Tab-separated table of C-alpha atoms in Angstrom:
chain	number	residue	atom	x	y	z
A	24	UNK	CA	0.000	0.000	0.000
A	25	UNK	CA	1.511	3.634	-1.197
A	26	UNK	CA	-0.936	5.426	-0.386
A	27	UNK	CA	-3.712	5.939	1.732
A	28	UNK	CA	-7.502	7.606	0.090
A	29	UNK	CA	-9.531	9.634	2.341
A	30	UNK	CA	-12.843	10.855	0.515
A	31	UNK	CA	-15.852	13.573	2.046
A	32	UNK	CA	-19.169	14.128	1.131
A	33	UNK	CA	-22.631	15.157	1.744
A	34	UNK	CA	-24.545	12.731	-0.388
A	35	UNK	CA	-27.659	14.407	-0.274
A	36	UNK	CA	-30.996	13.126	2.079
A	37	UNK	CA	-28.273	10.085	2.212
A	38	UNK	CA	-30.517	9.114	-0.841
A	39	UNK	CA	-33.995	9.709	0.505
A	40	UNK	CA	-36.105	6.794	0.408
A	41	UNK	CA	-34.516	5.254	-2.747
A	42	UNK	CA	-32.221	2.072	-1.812
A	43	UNK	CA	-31.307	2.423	-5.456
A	44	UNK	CA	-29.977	5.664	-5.587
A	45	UNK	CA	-28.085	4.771	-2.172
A	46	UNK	CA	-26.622	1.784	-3.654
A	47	UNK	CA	-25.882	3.424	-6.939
A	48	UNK	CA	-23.699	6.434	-4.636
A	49	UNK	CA	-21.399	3.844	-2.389
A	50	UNK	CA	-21.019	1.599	-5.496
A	51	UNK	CA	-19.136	5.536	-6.800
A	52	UNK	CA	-17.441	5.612	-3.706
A	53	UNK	CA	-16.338	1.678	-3.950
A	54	UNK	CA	-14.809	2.501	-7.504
A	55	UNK	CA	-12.769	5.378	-5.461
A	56	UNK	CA	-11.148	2.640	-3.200
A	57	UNK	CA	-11.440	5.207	-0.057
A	58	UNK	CA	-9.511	4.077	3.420
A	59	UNK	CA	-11.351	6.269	5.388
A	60	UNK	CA	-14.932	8.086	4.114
A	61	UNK	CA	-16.411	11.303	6.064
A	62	UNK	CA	-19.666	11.338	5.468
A	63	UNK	CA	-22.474	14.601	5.870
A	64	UNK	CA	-26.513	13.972	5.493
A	65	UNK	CA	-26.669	10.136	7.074
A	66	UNK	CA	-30.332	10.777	7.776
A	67	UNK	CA	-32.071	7.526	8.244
A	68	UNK	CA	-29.273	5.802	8.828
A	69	UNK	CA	-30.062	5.046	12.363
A	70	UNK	CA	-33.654	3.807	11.408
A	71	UNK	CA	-34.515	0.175	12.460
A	72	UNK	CA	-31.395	-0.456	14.814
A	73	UNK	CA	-28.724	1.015	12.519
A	74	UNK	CA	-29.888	-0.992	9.610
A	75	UNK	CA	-29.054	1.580	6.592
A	76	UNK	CA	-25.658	1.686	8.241
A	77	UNK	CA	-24.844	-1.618	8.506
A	78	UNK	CA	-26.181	-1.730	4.678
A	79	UNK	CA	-23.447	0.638	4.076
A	80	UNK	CA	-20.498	-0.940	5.631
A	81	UNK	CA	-21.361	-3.813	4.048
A	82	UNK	CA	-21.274	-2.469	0.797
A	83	UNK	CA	-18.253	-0.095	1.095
A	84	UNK	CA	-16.516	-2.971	2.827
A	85	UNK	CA	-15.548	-0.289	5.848
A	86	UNK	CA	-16.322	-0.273	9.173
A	87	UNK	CA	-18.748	2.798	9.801
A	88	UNK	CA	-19.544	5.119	13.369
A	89	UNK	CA	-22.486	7.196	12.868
A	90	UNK	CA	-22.447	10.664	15.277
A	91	UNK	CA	-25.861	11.624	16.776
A	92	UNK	CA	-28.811	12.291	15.369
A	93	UNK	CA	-27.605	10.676	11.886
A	94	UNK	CA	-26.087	13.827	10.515
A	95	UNK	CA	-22.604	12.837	9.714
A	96	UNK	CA	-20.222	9.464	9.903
A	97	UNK	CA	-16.864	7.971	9.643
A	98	UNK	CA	-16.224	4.821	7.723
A	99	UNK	CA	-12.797	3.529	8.084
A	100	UNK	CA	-10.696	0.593	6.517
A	101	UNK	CA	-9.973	-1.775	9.477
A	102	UNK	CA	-7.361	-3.501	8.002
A	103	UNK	CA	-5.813	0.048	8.183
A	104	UNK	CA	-7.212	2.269	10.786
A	105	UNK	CA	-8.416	0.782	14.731
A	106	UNK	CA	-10.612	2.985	17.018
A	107	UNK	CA	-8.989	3.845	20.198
A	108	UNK	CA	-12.319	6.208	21.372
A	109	UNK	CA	-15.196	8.269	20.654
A	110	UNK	CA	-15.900	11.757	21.263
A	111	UNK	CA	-19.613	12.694	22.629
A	112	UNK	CA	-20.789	15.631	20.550
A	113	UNK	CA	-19.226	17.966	21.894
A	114	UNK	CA	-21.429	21.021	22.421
A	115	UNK	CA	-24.421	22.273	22.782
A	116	UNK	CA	-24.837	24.651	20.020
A	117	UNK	CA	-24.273	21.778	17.186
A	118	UNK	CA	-27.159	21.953	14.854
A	119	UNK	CA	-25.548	18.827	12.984
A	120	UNK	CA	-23.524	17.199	15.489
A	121	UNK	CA	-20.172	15.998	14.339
A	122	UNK	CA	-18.577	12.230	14.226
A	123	UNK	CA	-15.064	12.230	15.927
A	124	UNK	CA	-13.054	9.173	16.862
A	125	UNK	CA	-9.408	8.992	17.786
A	126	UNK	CA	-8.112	6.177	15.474
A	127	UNK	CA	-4.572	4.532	15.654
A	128	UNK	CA	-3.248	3.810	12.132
A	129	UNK	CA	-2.145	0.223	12.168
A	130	UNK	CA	0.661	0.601	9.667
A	131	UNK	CA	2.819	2.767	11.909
A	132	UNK	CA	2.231	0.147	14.758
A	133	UNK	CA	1.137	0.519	18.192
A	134	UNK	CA	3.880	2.617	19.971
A	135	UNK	CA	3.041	5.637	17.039
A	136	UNK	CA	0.819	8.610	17.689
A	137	UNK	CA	-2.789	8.260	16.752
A	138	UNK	CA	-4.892	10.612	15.154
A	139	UNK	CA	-8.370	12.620	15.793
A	140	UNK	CA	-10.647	12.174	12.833
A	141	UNK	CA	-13.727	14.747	12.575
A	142	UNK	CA	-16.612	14.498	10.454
A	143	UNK	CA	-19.023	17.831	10.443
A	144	UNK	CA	-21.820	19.487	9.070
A	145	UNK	CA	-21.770	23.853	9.741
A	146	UNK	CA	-24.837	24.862	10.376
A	147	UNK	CA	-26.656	26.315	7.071
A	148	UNK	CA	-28.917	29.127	7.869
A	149	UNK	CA	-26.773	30.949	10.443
A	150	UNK	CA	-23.432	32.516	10.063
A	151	UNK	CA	-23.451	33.323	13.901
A	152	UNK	CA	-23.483	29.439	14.825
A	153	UNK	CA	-21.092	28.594	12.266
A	154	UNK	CA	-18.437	30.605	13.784
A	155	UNK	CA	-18.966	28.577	17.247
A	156	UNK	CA	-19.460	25.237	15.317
A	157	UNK	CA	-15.747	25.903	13.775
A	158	UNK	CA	-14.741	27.204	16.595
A	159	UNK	CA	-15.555	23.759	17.855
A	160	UNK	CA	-13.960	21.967	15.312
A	161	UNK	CA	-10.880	23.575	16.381
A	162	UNK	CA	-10.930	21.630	19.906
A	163	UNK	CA	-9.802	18.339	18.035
A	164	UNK	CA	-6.621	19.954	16.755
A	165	UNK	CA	-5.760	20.433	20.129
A	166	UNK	CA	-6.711	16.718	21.698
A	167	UNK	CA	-3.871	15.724	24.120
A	168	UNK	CA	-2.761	11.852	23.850
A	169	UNK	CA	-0.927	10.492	27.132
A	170	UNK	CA	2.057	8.308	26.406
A	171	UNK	CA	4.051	5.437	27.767
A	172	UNK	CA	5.922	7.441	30.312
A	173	UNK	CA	2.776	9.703	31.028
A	174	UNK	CA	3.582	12.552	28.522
A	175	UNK	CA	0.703	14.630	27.588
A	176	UNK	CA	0.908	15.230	23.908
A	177	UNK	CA	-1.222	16.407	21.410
A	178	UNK	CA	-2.517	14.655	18.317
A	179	UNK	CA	-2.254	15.006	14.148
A	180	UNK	CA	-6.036	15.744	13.054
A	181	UNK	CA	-7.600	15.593	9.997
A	182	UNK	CA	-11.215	17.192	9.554
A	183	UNK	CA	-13.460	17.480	6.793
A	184	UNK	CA	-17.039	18.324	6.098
A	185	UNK	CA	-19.711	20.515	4.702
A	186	UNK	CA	-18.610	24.135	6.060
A	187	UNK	CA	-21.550	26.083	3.989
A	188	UNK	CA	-19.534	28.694	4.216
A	189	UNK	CA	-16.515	29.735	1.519
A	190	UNK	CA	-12.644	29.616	1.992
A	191	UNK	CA	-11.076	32.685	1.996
A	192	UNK	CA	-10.028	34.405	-1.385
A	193	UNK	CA	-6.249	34.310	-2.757
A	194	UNK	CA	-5.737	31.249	-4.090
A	195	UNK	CA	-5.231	30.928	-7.780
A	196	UNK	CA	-8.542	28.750	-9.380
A	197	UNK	CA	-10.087	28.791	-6.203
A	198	UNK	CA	-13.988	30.113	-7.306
A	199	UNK	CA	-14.642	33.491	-7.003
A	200	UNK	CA	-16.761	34.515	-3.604
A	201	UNK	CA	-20.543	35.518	-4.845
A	202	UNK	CA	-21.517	39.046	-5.070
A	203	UNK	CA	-23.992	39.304	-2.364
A	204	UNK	CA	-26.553	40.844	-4.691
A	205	UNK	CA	-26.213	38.917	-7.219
A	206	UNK	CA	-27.570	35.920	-5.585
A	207	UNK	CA	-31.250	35.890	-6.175
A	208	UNK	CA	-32.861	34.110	-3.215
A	209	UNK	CA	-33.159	36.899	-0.664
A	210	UNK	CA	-33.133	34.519	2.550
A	211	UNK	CA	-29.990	32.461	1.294
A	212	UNK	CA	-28.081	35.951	1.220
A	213	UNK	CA	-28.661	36.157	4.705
A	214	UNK	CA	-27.551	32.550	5.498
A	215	UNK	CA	-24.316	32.990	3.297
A	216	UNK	CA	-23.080	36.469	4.797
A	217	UNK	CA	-22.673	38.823	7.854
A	218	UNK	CA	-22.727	42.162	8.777
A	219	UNK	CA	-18.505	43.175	8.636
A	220	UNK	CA	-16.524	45.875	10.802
A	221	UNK	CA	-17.955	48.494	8.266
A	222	UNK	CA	-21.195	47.669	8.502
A	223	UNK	CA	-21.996	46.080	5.052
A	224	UNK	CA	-22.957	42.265	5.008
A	225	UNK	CA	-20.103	40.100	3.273
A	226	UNK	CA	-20.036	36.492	1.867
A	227	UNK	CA	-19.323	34.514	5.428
A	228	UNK	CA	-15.391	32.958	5.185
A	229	UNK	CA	-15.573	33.184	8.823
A	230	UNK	CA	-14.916	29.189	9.864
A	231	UNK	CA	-12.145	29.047	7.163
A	232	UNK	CA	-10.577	31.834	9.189
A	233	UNK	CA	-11.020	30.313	12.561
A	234	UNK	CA	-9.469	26.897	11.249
A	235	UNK	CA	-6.918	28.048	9.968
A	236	UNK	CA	-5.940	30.133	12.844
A	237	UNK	CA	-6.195	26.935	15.066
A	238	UNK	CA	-3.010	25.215	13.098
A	239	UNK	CA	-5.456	23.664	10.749
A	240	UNK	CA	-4.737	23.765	6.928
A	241	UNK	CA	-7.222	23.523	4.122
A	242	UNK	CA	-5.236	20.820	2.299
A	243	UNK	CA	-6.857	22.088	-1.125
A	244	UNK	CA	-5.692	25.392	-0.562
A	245	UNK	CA	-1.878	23.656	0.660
A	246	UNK	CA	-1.762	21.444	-2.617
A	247	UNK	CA	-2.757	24.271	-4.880
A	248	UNK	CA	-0.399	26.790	-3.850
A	249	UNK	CA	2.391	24.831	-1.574
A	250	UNK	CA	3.231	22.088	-3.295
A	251	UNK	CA	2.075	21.864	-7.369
A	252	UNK	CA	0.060	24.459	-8.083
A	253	UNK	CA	-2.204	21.888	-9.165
A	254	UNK	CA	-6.075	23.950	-9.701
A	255	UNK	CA	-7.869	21.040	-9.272
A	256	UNK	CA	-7.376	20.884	-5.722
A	257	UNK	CA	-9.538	23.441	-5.200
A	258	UNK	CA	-12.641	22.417	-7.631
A	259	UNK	CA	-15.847	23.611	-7.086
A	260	UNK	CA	-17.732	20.885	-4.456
A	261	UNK	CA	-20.957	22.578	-5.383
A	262	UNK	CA	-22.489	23.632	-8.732
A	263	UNK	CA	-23.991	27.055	-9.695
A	264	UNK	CA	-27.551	27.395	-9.220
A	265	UNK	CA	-30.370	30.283	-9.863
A	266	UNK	CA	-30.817	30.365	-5.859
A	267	UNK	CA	-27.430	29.900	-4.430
A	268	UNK	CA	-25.332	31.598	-6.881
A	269	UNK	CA	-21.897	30.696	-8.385
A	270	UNK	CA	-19.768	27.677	-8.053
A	271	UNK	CA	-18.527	26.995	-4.626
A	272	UNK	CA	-15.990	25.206	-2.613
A	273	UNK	CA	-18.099	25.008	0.294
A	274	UNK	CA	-16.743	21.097	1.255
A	275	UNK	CA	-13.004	20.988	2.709
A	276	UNK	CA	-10.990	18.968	4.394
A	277	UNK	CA	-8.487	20.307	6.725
A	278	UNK	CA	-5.753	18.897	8.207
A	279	UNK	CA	-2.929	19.522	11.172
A	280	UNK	CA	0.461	21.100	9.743
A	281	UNK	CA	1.721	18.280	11.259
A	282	UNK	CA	0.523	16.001	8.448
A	283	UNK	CA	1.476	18.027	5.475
A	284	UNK	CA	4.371	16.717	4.166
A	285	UNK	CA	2.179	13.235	3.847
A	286	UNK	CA	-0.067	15.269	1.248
A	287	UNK	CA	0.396	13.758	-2.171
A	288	UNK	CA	-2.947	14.909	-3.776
A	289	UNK	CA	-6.171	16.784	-3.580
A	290	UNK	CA	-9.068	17.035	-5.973
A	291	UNK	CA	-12.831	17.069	-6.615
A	292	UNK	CA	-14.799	13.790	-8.043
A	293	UNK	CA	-17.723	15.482	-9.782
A	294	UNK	CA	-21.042	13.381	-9.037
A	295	UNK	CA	-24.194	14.251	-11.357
A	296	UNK	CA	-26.803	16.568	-10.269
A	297	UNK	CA	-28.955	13.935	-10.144
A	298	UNK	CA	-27.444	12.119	-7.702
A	299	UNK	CA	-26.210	14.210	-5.432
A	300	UNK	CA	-25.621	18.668	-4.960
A	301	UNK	CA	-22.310	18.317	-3.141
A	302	UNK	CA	-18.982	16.760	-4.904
A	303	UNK	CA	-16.513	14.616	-3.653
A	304	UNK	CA	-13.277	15.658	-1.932
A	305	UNK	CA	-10.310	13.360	-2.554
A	306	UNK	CA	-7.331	13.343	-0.194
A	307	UNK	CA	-4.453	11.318	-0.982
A	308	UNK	CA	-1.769	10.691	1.879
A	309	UNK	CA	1.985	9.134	0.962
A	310	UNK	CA	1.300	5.528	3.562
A	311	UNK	CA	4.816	5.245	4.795
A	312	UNK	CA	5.487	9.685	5.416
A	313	UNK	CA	2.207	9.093	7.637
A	314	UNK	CA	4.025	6.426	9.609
A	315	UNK	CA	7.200	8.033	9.604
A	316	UNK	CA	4.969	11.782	11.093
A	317	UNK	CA	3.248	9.902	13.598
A	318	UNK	CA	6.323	7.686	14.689
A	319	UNK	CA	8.681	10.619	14.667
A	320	UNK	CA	6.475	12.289	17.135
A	321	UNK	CA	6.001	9.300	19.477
A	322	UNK	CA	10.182	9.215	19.769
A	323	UNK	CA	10.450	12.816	20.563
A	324	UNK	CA	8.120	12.579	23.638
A	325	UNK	CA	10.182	9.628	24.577
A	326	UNK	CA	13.193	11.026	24.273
């Protein structure tokens, strides 16, 4: 194994009702060969004593956590990745509460650092609760580990989910930010913007901000400027619409700087309209710089 896939989306409704249409979207994430899958919009999944999720496992071939209430999930390779623990939800103010596991990657063995793994969904109507939502998100880049000899340490963390929000401007390919006015439904301006210093309402970058202050990297935004330049990183996860105005790269994952240098690709998996209105984020991770990262760091709180 080279290299290790890690894949988000918000499959929308998690299919509805249609069994079909569910099938039909992890048979596209099968073909993607994912190691670990963050999933938004699991609605349903918890009907009937977890039945839709044990449908899904079984046919991504991954073992799956759902997070309360059904809104998001992890799915993780266990021939790769072991859970160590669960998070609860975390706060009150979560709207769609988040999936977070610590998760020891087997590879690396069992002396290495593990790693905090978040799955979320920002709120959509209210740029005021997305800013303590991300703030939230923040708290897993700072999870302590305790090792052999007691050390407190804190763990690599990758998060990724459905920010409906934008990333801040300056990246080269990166889709423009709407023009407030431009976007015709009047109620979707509000949930997109906020009021700014100078008292105009601007498009909301807000929990891109507070991420990325917290030490946690949009690893599109890395890949397209840091390492290759390579546009497609940061893809549009969301298509135009008469509503909800231009493209957007409203789905991200984010990772710890720590975990950089394991970064050998980012890009967008376009899904049809049909099927789904968010896009699939594609991470790829070198499998051996991972075990060297989280090894290296378990020897230097030993030392």
């Amino acid at each position: 194994m080279s290299e290790i896939t890690l894949l988000s989306w918000n499959f929308e409704n998690n299919g509805g009702n249609d069994p079909a249409k569910r099938l039909k979207a992890q048979e596209l994430l099968v073909s993607l060969n994912p190691h670990i899958v963050f999933r938004q919009e699991m609605w349903g999944a918890d009907a009937n004593g977890n039945a839709i999720l044990y449908e899904l496992e079984h046919v991504l071939g991954l073992r799956g956590w759902l997070g309360p209430e059904s809104c998001t999930a992890i799915f993780a390779d266990p021939r790769v990745f072991r859970p160590v623990r669960e998070w609860d939800k975390a706060a009150p103010m979560w709207v769609l509460p988040p999936t977070a596991l610590v998760m020891r990657y087997l590879p690396a063995g069992d002396e290495a650092m593990p790693l905090a793994l978040v799955s979320y969904h920002l709120n959509y109507a209210s740029g005021t609760n997305r800013v303590a939502e991300s703030e939230w998100v923040s708290t897993w880049a700072d999870k302590k580990w305790t090792g052999p000899q007691g050390e407190i340490v804190r763990m690599p963390c990758l998060a990724a989910g459905d920010n409906n929000s934008y990333p801040g401007p300056g990246v080269e390919g990166d889709p423009a930010l709407p023009v407030l006015e431009q976007i015709d439904d009047r109620p979707h301006r509000l949930h997109r913007s906020y009021v700014g210093a100078n008292g105009t309402r601007v498009m909301d970058t807000r929990p891109d901000e507070a991420l990325r202050t917290a030490g946690l990297e949009d690893l599109a935004r890395y890949w397209a400027t840091a390492r290759q330049g390579n546009r497609r990183a940061v893809s549009r996860t969301v298509n135009a619409c008469a509503t909800h105005g231009p493209d957007s790269r409203v789905d991200r994952v984010y990772g710890t700087t720590d975990l950089l240098t394991a970064v050998t690709g980012v890009d967008v998996v376009e899904v049809p309209e049909d099927v789904s209105d968010h896009h699939i984020v594609r991470v790829t991770l070198d499998a051996d710089c991972i075990s060297d990262v989280l090894n290296q760091q378990a020897a230097e709180i030993a030392a």
